[in-house]
mmCIF file of C-alpha atoms in Angstrom:
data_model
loop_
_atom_site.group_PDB
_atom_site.id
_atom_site.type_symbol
_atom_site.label_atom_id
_atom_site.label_comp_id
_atom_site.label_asym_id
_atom_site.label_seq_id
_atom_site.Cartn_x
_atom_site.Cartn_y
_atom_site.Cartn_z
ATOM 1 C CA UNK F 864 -5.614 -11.281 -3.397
ATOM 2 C CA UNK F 865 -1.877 -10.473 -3.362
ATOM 3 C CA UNK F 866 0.180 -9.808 -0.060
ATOM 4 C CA UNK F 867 4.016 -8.589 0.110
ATOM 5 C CA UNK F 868 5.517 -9.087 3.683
ATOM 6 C CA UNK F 869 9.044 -7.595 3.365
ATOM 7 C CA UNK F 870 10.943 -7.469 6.465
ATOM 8 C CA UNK F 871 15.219 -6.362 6.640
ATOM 9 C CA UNK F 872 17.654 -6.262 9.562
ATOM 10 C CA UNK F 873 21.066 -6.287 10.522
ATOM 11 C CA UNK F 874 23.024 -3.702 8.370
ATOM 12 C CA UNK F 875 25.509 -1.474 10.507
ATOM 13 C CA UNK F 876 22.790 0.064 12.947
ATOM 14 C CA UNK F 877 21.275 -3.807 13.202
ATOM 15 C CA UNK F 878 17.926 -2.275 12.829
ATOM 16 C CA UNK F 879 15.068 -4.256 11.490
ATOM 17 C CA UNK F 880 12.425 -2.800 9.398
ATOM 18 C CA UNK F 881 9.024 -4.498 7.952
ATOM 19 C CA UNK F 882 6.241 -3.740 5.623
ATOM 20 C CA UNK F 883 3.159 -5.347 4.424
ATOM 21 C CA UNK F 884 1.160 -4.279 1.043
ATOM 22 C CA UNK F 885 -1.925 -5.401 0.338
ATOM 23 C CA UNK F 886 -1.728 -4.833 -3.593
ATOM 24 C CA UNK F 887 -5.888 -4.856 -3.856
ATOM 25 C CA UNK F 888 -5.272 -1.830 -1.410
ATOM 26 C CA UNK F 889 -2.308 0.114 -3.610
ATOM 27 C CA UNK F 890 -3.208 2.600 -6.444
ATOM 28 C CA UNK F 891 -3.159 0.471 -9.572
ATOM 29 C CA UNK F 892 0.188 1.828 -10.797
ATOM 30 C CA UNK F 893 1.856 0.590 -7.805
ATOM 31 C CA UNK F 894 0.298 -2.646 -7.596
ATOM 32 C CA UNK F 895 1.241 -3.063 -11.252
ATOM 33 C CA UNK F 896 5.047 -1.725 -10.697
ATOM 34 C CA UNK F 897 5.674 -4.891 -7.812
ATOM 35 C CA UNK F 898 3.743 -7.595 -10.175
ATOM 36 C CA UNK F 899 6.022 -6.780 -12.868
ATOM 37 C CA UNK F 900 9.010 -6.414 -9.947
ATOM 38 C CA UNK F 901 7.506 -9.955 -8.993
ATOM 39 C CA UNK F 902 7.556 -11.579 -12.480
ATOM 40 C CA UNK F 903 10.889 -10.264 -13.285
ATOM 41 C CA UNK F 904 12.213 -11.908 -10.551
ATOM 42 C CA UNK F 905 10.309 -15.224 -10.981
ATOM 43 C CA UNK F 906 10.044 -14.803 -7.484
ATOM 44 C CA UNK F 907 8.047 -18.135 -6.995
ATOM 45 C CA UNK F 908 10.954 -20.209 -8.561
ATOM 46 C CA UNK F 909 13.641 -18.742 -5.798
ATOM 47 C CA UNK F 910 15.282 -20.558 -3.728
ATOM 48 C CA UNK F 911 14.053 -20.394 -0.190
ATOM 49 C CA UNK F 912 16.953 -19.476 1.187
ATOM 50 C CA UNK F 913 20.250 -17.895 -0.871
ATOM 51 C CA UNK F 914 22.231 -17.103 2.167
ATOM 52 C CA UNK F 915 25.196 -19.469 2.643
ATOM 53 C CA UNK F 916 27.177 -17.028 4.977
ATOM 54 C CA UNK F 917 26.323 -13.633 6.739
ATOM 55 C CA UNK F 918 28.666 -11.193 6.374
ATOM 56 C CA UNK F 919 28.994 -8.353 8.815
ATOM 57 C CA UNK F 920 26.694 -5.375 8.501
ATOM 58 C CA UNK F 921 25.278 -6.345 6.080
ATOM 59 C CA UNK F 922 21.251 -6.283 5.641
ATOM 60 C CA UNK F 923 19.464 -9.705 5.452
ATOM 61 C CA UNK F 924 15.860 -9.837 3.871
ATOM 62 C CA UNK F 925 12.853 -11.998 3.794
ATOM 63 C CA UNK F 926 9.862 -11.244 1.585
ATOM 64 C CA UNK F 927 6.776 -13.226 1.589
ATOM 65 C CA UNK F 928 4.478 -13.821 -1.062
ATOM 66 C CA UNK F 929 1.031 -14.841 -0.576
ATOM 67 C CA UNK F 930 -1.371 -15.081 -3.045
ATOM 68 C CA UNK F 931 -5.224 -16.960 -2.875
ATOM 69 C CA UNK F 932 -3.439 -20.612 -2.363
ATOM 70 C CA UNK F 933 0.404 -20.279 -2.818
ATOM 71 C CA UNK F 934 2.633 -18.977 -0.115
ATOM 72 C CA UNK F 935 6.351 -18.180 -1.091
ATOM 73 C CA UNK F 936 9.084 -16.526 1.051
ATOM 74 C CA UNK F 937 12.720 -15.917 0.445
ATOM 75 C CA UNK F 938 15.222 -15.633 2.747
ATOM 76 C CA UNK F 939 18.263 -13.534 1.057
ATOM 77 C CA UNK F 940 21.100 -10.605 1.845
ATOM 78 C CA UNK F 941 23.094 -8.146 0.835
ATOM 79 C CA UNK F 942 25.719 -10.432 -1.010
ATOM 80 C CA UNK F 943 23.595 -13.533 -1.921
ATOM 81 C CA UNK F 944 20.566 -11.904 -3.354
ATOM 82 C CA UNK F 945 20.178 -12.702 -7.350
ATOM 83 C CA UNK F 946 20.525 -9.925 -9.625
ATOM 84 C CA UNK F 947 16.627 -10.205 -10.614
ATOM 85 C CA UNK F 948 15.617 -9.950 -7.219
ATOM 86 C CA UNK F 949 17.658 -6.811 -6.627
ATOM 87 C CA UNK F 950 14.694 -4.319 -8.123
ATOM 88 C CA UNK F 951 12.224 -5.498 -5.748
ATOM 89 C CA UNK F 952 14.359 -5.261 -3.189
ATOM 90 C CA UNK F 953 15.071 -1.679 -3.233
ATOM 91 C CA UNK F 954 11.715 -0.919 -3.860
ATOM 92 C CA UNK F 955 10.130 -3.038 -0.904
ATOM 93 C CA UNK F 956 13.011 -0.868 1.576
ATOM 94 C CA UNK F 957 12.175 2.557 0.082
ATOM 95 C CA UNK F 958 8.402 1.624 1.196
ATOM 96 C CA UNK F 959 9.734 0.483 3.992
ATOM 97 C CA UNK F 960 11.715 3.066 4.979
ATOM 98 C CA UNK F 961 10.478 5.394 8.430
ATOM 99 C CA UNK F 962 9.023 8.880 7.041
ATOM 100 C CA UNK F 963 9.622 12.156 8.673
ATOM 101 C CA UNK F 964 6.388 13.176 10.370
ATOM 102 C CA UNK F 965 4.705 16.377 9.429
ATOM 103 C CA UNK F 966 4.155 19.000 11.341
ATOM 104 C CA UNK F 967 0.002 19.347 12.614
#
């Protein structure tokens, strides 16, 4: 059992938008794309918390890994997010991101 809670706010708008994937629910392919997102990262050897300062408008993330007995989350923005952690985070707010509904 994996789950990714990914939640971001603030940015200009200071809207806040969350997701959670269940990756034993995703098509294998995407389950596969955030382990390897998750492992390039090292995500369980983050710091807790990388923001020192907010800036303004900026977006602010936390992302929460939970997996059978180990629970991880990472508090990080815009500025203060690490390089490796940058992938994941762009694909965790494209999932997140509102779709246009379709027409019935």
């Amino acid at each position: 059992m994996m789950r990714i809670t990914f939640e971001r706010s603030g940015g200009f708008m200071g809207r806040t938008t969350s997701l959670t994937l269940d990756l034993d629910n995703l098509p294998a392919d995407q389950a596969e794309t955030l382990r390897r997102l998750l492992d390039e990262a090292d995500f369980l050897s983050l710091a807790e918390n990388t923001v020192s300062r907010l800036a303004p408008d900026e977006f602010n993330y936390t992302i929460t890994v939970e997996m059978d007995t180990v629970r991880h989350s990472v508090r990080t923005s815009d500025t203060s997010a690490p390089e490796s952690l940058r992938p994941l985070l762009r694909e965790l707010a494209e999932r997140a991101r509102p779709r246009p509904r379709r027409a019935a």
